[in-house]
CSV table of C-alpha atoms in Angstrom, one decimal:
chain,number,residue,atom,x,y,z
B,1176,UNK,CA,191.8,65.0,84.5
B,1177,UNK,CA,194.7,62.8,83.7
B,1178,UNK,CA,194.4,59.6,81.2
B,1179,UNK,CA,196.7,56.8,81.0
B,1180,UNK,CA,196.9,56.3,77.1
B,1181,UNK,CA,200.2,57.6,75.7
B,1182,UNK,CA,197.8,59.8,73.3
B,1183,UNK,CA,196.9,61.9,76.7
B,1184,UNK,CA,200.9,61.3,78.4
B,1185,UNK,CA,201.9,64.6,77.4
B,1186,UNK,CA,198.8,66.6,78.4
B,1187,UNK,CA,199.1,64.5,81.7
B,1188,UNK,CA,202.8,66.1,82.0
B,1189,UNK,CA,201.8,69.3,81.1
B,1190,UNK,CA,198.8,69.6,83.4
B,1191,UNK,CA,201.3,68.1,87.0
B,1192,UNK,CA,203.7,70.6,85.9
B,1193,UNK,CA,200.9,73.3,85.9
B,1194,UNK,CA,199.8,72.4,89.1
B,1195,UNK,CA,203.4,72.2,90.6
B,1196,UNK,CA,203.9,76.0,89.5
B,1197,UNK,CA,201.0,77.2,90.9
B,1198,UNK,CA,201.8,75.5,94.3
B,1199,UNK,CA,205.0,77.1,94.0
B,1200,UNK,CA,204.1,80.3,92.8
B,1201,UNK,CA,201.5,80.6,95.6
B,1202,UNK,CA,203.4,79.3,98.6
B,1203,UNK,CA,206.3,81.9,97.3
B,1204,UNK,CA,203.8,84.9,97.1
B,1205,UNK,CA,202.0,83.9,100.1
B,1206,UNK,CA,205.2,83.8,102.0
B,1207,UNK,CA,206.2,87.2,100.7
B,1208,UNK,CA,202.8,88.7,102.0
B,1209,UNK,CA,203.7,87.5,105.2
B,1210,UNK,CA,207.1,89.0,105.5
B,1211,UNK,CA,205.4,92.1,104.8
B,1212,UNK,CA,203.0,92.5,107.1
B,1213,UNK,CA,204.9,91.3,109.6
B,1214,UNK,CA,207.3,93.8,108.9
B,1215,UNK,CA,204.4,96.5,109.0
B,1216,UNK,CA,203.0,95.0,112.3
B,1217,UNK,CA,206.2,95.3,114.1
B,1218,UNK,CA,207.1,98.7,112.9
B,1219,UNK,CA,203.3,99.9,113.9
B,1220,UNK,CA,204.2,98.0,117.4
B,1221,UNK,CA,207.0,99.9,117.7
B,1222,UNK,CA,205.5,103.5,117.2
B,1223,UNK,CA,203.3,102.5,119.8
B,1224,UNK,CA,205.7,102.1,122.4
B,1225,UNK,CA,207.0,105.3,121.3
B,1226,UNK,CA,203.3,107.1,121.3
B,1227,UNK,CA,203.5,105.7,125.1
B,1228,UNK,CA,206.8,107.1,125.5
B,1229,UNK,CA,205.6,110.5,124.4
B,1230,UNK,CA,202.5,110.7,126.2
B,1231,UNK,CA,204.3,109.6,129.8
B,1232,UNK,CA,207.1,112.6,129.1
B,1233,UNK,CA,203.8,115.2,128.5
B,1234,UNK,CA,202.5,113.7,131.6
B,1235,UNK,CA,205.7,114.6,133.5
B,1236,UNK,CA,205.8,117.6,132.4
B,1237,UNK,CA,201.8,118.6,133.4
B,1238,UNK,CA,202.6,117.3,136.8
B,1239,UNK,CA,205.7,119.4,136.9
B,1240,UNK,CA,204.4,122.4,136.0
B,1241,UNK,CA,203.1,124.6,138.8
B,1242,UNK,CA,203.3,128.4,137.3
B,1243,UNK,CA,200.9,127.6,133.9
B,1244,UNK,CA,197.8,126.1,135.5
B,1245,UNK,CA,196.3,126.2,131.7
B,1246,UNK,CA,199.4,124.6,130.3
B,1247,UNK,CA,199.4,121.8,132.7
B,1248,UNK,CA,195.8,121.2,131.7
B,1249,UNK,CA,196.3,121.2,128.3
B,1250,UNK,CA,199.2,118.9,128.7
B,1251,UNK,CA,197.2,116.5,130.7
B,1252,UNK,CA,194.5,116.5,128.6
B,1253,UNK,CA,197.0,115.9,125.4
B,1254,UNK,CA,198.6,113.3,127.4
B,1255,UNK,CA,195.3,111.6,127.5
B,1256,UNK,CA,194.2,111.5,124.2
B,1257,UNK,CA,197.4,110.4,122.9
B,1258,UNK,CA,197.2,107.0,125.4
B,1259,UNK,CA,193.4,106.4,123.9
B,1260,UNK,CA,195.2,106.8,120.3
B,1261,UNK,CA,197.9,104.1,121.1
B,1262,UNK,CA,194.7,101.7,122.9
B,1263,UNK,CA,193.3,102.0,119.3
B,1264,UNK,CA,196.9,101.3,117.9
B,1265,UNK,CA,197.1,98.4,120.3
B,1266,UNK,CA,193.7,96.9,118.8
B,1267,UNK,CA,194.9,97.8,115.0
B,1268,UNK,CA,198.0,95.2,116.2
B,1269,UNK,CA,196.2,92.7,117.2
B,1270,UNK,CA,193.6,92.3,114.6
B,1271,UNK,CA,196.6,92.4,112.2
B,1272,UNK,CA,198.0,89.4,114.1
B,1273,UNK,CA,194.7,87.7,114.0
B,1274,UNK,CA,193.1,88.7,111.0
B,1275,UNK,CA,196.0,88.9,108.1
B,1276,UNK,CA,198.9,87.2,109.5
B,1277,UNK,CA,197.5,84.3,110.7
B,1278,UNK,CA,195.8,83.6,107.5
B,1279,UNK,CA,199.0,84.0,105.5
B,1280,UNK,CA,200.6,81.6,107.6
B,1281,UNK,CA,198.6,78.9,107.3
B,1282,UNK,CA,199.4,78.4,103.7
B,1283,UNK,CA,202.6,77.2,104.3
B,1284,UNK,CA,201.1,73.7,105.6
B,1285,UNK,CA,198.3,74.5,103.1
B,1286,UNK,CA,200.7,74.4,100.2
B,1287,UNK,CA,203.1,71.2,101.4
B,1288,UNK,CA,199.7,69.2,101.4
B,1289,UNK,CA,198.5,70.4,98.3
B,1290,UNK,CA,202.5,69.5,96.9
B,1291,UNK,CA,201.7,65.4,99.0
B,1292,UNK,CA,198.9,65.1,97.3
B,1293,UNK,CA,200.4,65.8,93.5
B,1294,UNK,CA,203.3,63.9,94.6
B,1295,UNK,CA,201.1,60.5,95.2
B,1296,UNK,CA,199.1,61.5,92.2
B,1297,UNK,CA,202.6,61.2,89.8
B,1298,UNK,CA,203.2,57.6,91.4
B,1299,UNK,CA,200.1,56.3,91.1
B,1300,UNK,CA,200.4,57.3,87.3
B,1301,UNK,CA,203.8,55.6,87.4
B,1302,UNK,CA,202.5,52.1,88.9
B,1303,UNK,CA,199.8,52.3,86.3
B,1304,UNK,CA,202.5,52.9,83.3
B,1305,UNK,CA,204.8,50.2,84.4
B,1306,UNK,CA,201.7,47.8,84.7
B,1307,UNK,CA,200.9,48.8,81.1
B,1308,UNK,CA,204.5,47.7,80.2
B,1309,UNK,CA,204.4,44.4,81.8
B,1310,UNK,CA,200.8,43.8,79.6
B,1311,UNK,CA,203.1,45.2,76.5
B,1312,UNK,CA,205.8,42.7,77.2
B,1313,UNK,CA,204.1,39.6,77.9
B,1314,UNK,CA,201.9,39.8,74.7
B,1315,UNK,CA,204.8,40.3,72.5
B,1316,UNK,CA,206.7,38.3,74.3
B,1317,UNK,CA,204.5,35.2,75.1
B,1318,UNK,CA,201.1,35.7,73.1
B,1319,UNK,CA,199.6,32.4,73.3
B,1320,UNK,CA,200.2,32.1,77.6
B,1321,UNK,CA,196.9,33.6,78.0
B,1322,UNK,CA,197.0,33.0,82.2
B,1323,UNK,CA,200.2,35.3,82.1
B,1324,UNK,CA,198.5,37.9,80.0
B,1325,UNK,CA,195.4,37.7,81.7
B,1326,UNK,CA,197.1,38.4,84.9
B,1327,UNK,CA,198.9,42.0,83.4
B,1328,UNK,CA,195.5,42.9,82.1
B,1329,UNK,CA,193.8,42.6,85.5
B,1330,UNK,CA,196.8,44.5,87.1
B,1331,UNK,CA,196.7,46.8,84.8
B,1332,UNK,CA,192.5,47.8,84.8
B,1333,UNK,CA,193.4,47.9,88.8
B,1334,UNK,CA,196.4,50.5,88.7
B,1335,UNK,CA,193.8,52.5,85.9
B,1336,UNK,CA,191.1,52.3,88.5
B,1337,UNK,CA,193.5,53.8,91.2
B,1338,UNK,CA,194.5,56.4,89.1
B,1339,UNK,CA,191.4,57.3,88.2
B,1340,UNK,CA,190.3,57.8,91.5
B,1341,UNK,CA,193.5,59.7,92.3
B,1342,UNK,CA,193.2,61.7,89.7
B,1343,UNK,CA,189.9,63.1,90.1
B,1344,UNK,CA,190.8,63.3,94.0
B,1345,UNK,CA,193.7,65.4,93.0
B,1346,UNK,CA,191.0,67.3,90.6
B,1347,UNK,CA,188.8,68.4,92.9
B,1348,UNK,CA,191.5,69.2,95.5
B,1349,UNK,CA,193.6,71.4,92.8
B,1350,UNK,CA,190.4,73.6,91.9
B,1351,UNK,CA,189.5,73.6,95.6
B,1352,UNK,CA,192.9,74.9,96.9
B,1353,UNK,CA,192.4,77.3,93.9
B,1354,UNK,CA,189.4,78.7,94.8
B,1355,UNK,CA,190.5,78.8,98.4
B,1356,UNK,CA,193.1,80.6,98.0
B,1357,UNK,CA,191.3,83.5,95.8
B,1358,UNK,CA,188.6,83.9,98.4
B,1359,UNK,CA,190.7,84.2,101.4
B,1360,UNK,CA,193.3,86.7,99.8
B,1361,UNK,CA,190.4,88.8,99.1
B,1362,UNK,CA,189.3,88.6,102.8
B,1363,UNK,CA,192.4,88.9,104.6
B,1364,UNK,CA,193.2,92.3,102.2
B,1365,UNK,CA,189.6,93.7,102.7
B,1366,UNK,CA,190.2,92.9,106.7
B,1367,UNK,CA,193.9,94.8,106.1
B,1368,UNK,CA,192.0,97.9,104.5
B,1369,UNK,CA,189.3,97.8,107.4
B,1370,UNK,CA,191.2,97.9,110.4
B,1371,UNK,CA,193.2,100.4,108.8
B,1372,UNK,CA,190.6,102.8,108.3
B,1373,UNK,CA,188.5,102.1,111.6
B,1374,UNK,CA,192.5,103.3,113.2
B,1375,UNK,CA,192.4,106.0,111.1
B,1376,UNK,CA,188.9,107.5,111.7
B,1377,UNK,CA,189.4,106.9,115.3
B,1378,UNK,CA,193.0,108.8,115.6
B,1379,UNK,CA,191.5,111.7,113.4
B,1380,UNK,CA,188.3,111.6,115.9
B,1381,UNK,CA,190.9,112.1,118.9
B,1382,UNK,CA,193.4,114.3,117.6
B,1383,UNK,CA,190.5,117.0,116.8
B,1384,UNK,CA,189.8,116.6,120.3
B,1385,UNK,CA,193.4,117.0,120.5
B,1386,UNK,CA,193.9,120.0,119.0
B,1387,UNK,CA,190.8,121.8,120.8
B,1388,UNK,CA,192.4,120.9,124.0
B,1389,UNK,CA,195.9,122.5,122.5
B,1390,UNK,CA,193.6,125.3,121.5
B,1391,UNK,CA,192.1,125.8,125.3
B,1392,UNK,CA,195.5,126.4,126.5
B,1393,UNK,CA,194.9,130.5,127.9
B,1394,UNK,CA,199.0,131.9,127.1
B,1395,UNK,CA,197.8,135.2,128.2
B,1396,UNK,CA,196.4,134.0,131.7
B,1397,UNK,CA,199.6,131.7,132.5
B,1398,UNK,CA,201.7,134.7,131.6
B,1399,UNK,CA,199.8,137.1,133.7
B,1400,UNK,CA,200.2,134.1,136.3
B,1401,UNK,CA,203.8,134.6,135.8
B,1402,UNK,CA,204.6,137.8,136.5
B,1403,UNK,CA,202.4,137.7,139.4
B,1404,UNK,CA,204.5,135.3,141.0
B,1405,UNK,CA,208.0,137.0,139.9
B,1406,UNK,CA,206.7,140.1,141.5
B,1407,UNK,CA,205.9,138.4,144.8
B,1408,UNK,CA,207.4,135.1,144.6
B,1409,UNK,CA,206.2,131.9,147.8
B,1410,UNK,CA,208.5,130.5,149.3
B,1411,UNK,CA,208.2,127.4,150.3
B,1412,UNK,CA,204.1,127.6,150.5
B,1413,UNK,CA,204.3,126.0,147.1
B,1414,UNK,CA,205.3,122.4,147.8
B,1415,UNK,CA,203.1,122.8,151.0
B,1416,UNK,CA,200.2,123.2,148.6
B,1417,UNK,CA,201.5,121.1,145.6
B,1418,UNK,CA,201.6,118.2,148.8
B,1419,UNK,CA,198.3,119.1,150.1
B,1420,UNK,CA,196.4,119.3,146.6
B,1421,UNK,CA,198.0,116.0,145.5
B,1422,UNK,CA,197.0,113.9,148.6
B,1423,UNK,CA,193.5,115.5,148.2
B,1424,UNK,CA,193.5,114.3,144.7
B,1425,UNK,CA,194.4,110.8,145.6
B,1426,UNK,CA,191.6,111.0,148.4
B,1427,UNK,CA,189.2,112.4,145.5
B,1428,UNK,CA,190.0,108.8,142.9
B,1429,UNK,CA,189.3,105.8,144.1
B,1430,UNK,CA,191.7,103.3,145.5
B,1431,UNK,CA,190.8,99.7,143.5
B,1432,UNK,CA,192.7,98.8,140.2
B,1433,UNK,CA,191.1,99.7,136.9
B,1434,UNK,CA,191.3,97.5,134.1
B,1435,UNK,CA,192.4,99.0,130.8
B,1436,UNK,CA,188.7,98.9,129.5
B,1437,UNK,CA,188.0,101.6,132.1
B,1438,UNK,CA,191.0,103.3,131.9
B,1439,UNK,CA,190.2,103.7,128.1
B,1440,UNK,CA,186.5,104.9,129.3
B,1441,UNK,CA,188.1,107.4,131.9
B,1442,UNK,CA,190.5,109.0,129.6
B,1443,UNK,CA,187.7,109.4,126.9
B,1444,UNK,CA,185.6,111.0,129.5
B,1445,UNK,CA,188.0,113.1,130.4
B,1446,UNK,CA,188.9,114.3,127.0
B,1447,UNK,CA,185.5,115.2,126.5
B,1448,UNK,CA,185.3,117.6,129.5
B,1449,UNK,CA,188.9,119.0,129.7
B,1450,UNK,CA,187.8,122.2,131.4
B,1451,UNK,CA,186.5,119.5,134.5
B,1452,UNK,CA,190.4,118.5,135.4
B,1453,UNK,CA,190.9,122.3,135.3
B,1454,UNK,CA,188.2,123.2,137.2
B,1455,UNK,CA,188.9,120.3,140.0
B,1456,UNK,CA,192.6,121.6,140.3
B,1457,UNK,CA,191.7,125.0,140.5
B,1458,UNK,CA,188.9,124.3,143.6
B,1459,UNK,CA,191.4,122.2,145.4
B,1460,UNK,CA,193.3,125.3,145.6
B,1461,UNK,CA,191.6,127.7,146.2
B,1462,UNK,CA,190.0,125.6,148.9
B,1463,UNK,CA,193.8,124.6,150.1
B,1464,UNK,CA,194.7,128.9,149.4
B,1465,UNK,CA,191.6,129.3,151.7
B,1466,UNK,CA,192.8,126.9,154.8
B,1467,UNK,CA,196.0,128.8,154.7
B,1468,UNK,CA,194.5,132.2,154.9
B,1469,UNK,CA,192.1,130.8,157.4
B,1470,UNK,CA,195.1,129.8,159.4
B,1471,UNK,CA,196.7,133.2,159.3
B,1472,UNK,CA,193.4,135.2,160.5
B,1473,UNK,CA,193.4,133.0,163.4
B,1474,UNK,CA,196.8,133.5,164.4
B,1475,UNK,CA,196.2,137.4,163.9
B,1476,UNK,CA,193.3,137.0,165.9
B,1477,UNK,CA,195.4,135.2,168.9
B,1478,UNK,CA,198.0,137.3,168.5
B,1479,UNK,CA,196.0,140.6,169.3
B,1480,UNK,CA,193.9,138.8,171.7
B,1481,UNK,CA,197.0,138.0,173.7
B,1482,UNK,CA,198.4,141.9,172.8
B,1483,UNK,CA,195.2,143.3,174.1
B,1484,UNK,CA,195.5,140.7,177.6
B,1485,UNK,CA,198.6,142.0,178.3
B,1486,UNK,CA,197.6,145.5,178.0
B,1487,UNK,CA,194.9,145.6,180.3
B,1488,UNK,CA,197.2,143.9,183.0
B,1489,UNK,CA,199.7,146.5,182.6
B,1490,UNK,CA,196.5,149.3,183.2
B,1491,UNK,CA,195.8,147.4,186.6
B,1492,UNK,CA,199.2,147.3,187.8
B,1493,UNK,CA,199.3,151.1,187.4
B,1494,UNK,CA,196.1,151.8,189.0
């Protein structure tokens, strides 16, 4: 690649400087990429937290809402699939991290060694120059002291030999960094494209189920459900039975720890079946509605046994 004859010293100079832009231009550009999508990672991060945010607040409110069984459903339901939506955003993060970032950072070190190596390269060719002047100088200088020339010319075919090793070292490592650095920017920007699209088909997948479960939410029946309660409002039966159904619900899941795997799994399942969580509330109470009325007719039935015991004592007391 590089000669040491002044006929090739220009093309030499040429071809370092080359080499010395292109490290430059690359760790430059490479370090730009990276600002970027760390700048898009962090941003996605944040609207994550914020997708949290928003599905804990519809949460709330499903739990809070005891008037529009279909509403709290249907907010329950949304809740869910916007957690599984943020899990995917979650995994779009990290493969970002892993995937695109990662691989832009290594070039930093990639690009200092590449800069070493043409660094050692240029003083190699200087050792071999200034052993070409000493040869220069001592034949003009002293051309009959042939031990003193013969010494320059032996240093000199040794600093060649270096530099020629150098130089197709440096070769090989210029078209390899080169090469490198084409095939992994085409990987890290068909991995960018990828995860974006595998988080896109995924959030359109669940926000259909979203909007089906927005769709399943019965206005007319909450309303009806309503004005049924303004027209005969319960007292205080309704925390009773907001108490009683909860504790049956926690009795109803099981107690050990899920992981987030099977939380994911859960949620999935039930966003598939919404009607299941509606159908499971609306059992518990009418089985809980049931108790109560059970309760009643038994104390009606004590009542007017005791009435009629009374009654008959009274008849004997007269006779």
């Amino acid at each position: 690649m590089f000669r040491g004859d002044n006929s090739h010293s220009l093309s030499y100079e040429q071809q370092a400087k080359f080499i010395q832009d292109r490290i430059t231009n690359v760790e430059k550009n490479f370090g730009e990429l990276c600002a970027g999508f760390g700048d898009y990672t962090r941003k996605t991060a944040r609207l994550r937290d914020m997708g949290d945010e928003l599905s804990k607040i519809l949460k709330d409110y499903a739990n809070n809402e005891i008037v529009n069984k279909s509403l709290s459903a249907g907010l329950d339901n949304l809740s869910l699939t916007l957690t599984a939506i943020e899990e995917y955003r979650n995994c779009e993060i990290q493969r970002l991290e892993a995937k695109v970032i990662g691989e832009l950072c290594q070039y930093e070190n990639i690009c200092k060694h590449a800069r070493e190596e043409l660094k050692h390269t240029m003083s190699v060719r200087e050792k071999e120059m200034s052993r070409k002047k000493v040869l220069d100088k001592a034949r003009e200088r002293q051309p009959f002291n042939r031990q003193q020339v013969t010494y320059a010319e032996s240093e000199l075919l040794k600093a060649s030999a270096e530099m020629s090793r150098t130089a197709k070292g440096l070769s090989e490592q210029t078209e390899f960094f080169e090469r490198r650095k084409l095939q992994q920017l085409k990987t890290l920007l068909s991995d960018f494209v990828t995860i974006e699209m595998t988080f896109h088909a995924k959030s359109l997948e669940l926000l259909s189920v979203a909007f089906q479960q927005i769709a399943d939410i019965n206005d007319k029946a909450d309303l009806e459900n309503f004005k049924r309660k303004l027209r005969s409002p319960e007292k205080q039966v309704n925390s009773g039975i907001s108490a009683r159904s909860s504790s049956l619900a926690s009795l109803m899941k099981p107690q050990s720890s899920f992981s987030r795997d099977e939380e994911d799994s859960t949620s999935l399942g039930r966003m598939r079946s919404p009607d299941k969580g509606l159908r499971a509330r609306s059992s518990s109470l009418a089985a809980l509605m049931n108790v109560s009325k059970d309760d009643d007719e038994e104390d009606d039935t004590t009542n007017s046994d005791d009435s009629e015991d009374h009654t008959s004592s009274e008849e004997t007391e007269s006779r």
